PDB file of N, CA, C and O in Angstrom:
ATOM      1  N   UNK A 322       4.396   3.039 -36.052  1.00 71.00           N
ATOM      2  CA  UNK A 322       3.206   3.298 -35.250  1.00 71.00           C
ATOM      3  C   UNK A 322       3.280   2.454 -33.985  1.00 71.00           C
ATOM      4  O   UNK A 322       3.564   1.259 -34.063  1.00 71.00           O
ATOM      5  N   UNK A 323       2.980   3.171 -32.584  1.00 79.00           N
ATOM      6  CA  UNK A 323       3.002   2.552 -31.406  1.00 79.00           C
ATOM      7  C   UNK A 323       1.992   1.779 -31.361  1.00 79.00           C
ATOM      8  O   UNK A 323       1.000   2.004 -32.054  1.00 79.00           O
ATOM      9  N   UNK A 324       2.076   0.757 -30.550  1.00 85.00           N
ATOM     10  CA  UNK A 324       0.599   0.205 -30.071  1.00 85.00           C
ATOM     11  C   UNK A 324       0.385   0.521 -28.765  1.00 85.00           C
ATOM     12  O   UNK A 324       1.203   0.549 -27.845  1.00 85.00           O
ATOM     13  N   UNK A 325      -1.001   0.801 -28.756  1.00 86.00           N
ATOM     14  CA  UNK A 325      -1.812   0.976 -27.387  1.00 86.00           C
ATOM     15  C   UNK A 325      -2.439  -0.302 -26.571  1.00 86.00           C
ATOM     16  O   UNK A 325      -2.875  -1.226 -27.257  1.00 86.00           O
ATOM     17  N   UNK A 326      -2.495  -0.385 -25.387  1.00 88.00           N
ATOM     18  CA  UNK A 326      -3.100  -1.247 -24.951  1.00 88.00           C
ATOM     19  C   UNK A 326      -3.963  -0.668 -23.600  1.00 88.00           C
ATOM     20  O   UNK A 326      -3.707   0.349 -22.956  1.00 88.00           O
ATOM     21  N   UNK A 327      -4.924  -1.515 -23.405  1.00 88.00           N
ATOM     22  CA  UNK A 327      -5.841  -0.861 -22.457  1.00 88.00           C
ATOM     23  C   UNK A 327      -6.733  -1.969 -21.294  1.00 88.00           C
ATOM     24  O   UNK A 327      -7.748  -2.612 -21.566  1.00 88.00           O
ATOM     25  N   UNK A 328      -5.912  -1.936 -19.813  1.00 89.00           N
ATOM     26  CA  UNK A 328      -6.441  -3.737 -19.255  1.00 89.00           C
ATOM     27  C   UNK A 328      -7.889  -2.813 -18.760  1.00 89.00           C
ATOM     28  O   UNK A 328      -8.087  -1.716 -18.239  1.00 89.00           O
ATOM     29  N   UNK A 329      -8.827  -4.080 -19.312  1.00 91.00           N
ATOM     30  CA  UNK A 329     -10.205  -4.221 -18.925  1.00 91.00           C
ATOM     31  C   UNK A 329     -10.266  -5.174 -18.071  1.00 91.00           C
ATOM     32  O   UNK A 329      -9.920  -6.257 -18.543  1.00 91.00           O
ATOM     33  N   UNK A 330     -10.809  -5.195 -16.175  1.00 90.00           N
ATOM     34  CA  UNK A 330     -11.210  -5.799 -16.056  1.00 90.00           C
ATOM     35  C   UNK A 330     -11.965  -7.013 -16.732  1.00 90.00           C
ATOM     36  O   UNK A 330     -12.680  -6.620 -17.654  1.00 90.00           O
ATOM     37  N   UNK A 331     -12.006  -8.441 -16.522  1.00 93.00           N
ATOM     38  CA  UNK A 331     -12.702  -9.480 -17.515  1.00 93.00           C
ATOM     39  C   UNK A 331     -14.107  -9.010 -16.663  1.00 93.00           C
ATOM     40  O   UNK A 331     -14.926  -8.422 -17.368  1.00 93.00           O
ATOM     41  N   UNK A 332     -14.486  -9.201 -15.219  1.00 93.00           N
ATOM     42  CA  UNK A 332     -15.397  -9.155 -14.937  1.00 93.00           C
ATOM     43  C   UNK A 332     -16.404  -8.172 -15.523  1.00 93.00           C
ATOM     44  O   UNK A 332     -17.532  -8.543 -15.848  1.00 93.00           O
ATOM     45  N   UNK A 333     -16.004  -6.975 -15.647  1.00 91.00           N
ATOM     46  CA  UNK A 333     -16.966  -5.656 -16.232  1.00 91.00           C
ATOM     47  C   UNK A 333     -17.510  -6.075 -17.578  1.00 91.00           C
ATOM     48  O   UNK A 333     -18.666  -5.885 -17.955  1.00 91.00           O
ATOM     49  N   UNK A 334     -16.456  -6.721 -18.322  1.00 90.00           N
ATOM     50  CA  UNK A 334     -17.072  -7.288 -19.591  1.00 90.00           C
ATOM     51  C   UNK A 334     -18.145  -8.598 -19.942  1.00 90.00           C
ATOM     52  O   UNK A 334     -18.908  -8.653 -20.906  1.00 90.00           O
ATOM     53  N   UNK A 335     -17.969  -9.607 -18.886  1.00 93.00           N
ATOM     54  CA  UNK A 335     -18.847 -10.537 -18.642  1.00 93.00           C
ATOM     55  C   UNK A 335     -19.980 -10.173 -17.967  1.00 93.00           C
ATOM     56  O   UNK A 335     -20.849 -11.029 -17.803  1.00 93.00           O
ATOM     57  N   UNK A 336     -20.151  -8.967 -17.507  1.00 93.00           N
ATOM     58  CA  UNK A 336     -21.081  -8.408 -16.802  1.00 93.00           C
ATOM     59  C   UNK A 336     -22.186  -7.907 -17.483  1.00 93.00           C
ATOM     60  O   UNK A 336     -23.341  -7.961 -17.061  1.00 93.00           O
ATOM     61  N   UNK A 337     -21.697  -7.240 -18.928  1.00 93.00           N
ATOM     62  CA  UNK A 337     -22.037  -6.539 -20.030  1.00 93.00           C
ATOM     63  C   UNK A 337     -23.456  -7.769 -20.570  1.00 93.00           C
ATOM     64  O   UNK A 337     -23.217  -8.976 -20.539  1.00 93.00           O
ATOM     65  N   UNK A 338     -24.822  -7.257 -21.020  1.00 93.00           N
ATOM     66  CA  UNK A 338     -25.432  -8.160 -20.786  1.00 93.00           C
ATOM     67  C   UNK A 338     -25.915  -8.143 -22.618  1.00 93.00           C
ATOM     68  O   UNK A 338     -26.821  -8.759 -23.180  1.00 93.00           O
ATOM     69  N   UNK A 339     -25.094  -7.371 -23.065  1.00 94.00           N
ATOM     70  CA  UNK A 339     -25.105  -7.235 -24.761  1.00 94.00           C
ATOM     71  C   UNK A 339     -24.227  -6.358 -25.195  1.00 94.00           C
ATOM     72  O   UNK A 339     -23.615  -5.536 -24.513  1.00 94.00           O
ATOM     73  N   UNK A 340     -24.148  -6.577 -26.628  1.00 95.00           N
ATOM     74  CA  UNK A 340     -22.996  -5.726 -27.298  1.00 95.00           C
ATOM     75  C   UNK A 340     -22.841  -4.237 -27.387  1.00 95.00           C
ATOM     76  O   UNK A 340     -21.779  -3.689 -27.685  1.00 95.00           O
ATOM     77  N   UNK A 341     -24.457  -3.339 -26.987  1.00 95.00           N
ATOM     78  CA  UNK A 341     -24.444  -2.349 -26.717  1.00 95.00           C
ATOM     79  C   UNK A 341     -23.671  -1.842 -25.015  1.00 95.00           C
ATOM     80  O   UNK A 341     -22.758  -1.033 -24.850  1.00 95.00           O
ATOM     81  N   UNK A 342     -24.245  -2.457 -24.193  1.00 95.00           N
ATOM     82  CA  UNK A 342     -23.240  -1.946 -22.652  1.00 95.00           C
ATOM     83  C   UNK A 342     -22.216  -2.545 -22.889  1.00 95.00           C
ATOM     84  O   UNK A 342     -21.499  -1.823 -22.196  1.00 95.00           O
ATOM     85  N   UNK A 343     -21.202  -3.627 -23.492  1.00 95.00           N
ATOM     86  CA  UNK A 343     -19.785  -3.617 -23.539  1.00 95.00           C
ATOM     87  C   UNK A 343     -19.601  -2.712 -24.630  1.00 95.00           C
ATOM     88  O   UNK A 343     -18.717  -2.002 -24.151  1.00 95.00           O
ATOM     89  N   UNK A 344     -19.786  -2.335 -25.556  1.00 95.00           N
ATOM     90  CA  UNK A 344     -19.426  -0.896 -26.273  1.00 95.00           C
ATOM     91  C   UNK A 344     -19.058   0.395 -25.207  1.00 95.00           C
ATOM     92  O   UNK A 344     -18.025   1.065 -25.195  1.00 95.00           O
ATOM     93  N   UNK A 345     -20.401   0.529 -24.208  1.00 96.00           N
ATOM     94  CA  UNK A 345     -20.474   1.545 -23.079  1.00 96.00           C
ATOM     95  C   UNK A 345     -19.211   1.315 -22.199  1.00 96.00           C
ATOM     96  O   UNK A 345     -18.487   2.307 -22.280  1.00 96.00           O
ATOM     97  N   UNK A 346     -18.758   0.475 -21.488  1.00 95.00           N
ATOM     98  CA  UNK A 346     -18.305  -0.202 -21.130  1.00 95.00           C
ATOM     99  C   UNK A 346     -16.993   0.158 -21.362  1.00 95.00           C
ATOM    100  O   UNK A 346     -16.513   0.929 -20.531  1.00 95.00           O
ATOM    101  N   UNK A 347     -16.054  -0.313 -22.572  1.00 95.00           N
ATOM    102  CA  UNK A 347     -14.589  -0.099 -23.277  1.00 95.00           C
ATOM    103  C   UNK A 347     -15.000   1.486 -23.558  1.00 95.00           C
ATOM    104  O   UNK A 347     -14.070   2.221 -23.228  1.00 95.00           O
ATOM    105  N   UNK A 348     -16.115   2.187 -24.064  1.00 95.00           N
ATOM    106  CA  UNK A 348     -15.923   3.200 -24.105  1.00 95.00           C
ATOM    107  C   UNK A 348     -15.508   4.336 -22.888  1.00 95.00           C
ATOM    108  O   UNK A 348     -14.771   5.322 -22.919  1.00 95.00           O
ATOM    109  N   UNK A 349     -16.165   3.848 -22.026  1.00 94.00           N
ATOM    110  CA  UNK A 349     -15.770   4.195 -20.375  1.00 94.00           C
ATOM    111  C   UNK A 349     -14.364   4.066 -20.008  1.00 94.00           C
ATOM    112  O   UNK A 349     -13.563   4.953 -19.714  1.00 94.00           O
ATOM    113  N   UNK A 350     -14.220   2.905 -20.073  1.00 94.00           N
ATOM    114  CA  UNK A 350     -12.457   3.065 -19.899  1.00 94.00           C
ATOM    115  C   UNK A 350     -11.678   3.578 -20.503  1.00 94.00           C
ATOM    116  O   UNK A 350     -10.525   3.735 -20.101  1.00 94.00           O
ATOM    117  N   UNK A 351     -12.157   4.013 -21.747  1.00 94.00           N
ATOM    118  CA  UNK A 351     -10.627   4.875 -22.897  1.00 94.00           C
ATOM    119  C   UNK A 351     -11.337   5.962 -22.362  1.00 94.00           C
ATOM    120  O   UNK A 351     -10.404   6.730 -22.129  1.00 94.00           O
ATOM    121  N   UNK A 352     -12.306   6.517 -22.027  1.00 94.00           N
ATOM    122  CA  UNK A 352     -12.261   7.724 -21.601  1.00 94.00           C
ATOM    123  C   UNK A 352     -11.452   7.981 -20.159  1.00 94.00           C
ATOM    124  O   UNK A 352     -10.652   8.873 -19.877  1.00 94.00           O
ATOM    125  N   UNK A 353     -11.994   6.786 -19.289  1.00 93.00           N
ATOM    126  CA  UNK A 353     -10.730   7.231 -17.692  1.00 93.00           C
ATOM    127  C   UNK A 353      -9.560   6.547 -18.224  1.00 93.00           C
ATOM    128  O   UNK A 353      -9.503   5.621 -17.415  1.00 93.00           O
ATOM    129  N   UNK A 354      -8.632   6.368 -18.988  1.00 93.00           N
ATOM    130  CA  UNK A 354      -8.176   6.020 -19.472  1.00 93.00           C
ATOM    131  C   UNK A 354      -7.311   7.862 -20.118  1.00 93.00           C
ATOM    132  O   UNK A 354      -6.637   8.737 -19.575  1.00 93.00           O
ATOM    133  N   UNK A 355      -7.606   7.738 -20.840  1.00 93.00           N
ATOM    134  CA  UNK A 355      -7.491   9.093 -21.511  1.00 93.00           C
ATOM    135  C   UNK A 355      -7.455  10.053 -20.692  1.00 93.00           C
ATOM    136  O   UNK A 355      -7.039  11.088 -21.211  1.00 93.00           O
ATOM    137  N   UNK A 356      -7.846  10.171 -19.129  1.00 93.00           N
ATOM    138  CA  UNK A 356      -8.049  11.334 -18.256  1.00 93.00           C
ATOM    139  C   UNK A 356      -7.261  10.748 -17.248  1.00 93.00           C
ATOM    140  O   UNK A 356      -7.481  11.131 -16.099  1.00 93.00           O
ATOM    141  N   UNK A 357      -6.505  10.012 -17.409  1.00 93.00           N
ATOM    142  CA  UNK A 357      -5.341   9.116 -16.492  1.00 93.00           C
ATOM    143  C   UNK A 357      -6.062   9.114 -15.161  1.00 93.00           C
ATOM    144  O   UNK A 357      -5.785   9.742 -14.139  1.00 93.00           O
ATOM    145  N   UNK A 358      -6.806   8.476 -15.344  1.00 93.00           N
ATOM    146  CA  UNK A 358      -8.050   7.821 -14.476  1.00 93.00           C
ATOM    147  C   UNK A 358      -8.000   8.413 -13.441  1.00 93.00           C
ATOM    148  O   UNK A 358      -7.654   7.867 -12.394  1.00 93.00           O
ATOM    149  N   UNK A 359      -8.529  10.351 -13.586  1.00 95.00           N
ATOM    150  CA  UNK A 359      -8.678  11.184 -12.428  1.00 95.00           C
ATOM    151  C   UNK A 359     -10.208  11.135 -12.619  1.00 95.00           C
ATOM    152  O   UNK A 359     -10.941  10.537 -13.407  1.00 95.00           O
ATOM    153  N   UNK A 360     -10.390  11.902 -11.705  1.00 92.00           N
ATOM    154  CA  UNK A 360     -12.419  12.132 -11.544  1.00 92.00           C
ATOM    155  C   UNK A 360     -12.550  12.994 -12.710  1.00 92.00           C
ATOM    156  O   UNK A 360     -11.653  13.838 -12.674  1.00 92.00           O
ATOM    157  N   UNK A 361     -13.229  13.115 -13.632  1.00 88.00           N
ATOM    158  CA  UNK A 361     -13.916  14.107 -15.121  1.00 88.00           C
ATOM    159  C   UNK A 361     -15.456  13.848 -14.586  1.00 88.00           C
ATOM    160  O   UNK A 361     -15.981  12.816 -14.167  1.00 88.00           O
ATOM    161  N   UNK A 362     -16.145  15.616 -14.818  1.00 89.00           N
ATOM    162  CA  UNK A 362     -17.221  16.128 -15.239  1.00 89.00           C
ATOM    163  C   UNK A 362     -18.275  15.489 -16.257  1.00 89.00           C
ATOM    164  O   UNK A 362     -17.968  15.860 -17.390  1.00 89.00           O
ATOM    165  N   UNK A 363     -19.686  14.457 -16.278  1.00 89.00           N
ATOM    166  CA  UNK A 363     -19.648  13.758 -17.791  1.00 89.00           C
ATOM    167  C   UNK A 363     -21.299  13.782 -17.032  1.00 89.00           C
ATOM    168  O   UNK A 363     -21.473  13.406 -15.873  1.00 89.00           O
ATOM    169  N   UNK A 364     -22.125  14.158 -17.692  1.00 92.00           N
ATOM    170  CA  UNK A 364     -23.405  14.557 -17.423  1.00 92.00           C
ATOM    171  C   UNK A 364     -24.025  13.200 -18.313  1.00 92.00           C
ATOM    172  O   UNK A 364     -23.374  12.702 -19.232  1.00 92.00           O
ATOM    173  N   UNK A 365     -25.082  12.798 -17.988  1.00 91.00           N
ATOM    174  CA  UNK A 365     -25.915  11.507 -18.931  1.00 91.00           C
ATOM    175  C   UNK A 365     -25.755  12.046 -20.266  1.00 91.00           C
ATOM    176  O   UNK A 365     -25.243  11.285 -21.088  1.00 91.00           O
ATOM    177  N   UNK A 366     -26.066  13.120 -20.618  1.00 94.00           N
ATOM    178  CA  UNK A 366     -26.359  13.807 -21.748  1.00 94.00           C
ATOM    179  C   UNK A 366     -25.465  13.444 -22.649  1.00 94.00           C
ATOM    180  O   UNK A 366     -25.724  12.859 -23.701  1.00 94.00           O
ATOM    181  N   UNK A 367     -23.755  13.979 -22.040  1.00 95.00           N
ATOM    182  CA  UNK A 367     -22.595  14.348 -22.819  1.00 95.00           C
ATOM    183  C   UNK A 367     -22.226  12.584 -22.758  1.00 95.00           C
ATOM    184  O   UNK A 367     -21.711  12.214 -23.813  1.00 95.00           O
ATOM    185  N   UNK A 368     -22.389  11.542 -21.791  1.00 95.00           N
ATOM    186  CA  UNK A 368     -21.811  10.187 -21.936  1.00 95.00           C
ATOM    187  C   UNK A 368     -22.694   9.498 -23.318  1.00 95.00           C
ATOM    188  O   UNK A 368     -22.211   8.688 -24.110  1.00 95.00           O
ATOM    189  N   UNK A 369     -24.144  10.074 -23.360  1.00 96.00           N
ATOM    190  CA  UNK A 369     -24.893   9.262 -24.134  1.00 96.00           C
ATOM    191  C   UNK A 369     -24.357   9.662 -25.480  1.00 96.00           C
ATOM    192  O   UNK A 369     -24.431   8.829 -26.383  1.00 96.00           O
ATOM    193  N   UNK A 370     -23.532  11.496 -25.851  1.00 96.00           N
ATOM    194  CA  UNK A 370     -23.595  11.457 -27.117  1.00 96.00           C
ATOM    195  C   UNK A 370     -22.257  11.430 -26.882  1.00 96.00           C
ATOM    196  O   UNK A 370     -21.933  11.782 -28.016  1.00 96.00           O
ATOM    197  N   UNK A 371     -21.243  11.296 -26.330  1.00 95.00           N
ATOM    198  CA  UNK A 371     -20.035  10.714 -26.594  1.00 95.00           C
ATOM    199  C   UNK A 371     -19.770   9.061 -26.420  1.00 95.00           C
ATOM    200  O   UNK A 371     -18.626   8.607 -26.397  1.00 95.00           O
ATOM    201  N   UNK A 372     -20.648   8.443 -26.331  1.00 95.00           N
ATOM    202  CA  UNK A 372     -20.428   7.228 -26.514  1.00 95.00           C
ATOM    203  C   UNK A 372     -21.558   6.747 -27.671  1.00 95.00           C
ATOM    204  O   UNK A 372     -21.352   5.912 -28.552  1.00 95.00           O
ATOM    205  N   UNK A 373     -22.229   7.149 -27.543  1.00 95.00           N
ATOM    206  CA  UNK A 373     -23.349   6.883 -29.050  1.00 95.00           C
ATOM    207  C   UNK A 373     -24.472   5.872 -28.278  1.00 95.00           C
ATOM    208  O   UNK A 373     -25.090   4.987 -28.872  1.00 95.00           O
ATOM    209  N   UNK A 374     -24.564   6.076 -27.331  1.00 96.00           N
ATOM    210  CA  UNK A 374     -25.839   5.274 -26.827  1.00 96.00           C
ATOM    211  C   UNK A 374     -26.856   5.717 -26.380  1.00 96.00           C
ATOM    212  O   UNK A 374     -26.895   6.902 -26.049  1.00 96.00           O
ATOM    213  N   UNK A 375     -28.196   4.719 -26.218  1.00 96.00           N
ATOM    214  CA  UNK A 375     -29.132   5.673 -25.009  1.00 96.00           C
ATOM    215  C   UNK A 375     -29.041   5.849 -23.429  1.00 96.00           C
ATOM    216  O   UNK A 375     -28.224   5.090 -22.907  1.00 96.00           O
ATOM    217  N   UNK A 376     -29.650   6.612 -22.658  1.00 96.00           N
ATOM    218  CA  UNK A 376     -29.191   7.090 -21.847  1.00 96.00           C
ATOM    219  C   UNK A 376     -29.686   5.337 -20.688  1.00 96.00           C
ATOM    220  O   UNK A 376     -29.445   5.067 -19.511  1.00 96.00           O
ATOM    221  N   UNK A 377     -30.274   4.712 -21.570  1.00 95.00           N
ATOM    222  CA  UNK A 377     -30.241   3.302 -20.528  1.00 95.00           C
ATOM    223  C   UNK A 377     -29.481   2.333 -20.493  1.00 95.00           C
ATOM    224  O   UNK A 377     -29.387   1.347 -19.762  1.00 95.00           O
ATOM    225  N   UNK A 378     -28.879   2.753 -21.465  1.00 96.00           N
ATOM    226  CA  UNK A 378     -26.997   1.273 -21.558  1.00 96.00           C
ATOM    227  C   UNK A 378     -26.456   2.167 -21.073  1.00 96.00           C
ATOM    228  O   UNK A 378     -25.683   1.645 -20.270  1.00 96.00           O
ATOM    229  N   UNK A 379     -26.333   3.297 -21.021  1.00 96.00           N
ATOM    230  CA  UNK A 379     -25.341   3.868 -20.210  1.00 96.00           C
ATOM    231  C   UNK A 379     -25.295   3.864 -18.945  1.00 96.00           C
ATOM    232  O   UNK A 379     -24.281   3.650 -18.281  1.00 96.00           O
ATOM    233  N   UNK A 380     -26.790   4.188 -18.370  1.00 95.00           N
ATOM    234  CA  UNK A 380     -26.996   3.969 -16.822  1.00 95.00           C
ATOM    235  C   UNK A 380     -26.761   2.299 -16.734  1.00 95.00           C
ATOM    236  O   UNK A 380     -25.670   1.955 -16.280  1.00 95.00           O
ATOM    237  N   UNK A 381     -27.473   1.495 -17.038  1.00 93.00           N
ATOM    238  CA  UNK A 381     -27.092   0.232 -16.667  1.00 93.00           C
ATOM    239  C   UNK A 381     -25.700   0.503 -16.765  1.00 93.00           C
ATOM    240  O   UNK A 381     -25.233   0.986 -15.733  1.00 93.00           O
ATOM    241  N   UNK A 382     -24.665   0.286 -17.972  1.00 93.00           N
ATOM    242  CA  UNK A 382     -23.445  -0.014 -17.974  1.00 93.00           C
ATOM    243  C   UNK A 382     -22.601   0.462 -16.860  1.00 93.00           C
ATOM    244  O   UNK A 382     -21.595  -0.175 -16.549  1.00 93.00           O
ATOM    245  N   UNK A 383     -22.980   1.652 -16.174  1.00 92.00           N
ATOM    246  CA  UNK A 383     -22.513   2.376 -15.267  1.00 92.00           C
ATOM    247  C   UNK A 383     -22.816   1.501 -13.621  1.00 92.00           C
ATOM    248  O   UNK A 383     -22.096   1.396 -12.627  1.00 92.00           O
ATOM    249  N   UNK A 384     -23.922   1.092 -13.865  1.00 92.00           N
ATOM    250  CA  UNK A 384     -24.316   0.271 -12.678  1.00 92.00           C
ATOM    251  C   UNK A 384     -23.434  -1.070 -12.792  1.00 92.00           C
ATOM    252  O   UNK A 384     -22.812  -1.115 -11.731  1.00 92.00           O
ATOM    253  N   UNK A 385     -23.158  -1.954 -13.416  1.00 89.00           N
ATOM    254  CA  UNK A 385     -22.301  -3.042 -13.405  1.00 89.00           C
ATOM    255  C   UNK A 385     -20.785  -2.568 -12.884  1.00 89.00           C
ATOM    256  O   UNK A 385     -20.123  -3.244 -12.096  1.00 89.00           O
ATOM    257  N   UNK A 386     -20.315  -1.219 -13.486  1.00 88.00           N
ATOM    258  CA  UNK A 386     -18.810  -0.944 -13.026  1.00 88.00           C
ATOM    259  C   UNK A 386     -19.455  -0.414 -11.729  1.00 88.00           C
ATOM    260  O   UNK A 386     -18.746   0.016 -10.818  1.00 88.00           O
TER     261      UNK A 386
END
């Protein structure tokens, strides 16, 4: 089995102001990450239920990156 690795800015994560927006956060990056960090389509709706949050860690989390 390969290993994956994935660089997170430190700042975005110290930015994170609880364990819910750094969840948002790493989840954000394996997604541009996963889309070899081109522009993707991602409506509040589809980020809140593909990342499992509410739609206000997501907007915040989005505001720190």
């Amino acid at each position: 089995m390969s290993r994956q690795y994935l660089r997170i800015h430190i700042e975005a994560l110290e930015a994170a102001r609880s364990p819910a927006q750094m969840a948002v956060i790493v989840g954000l990056y394996r997604l541009a990450d996963a889309q070899r960090w081109q522009p993707f389509p991602a409506s509040d709706r589809w980020l809140c239920a593909r990342l499992r949050a509410s739609k206000s860690v997501v907007r915040r989390a989005l505001q720190i990156l």
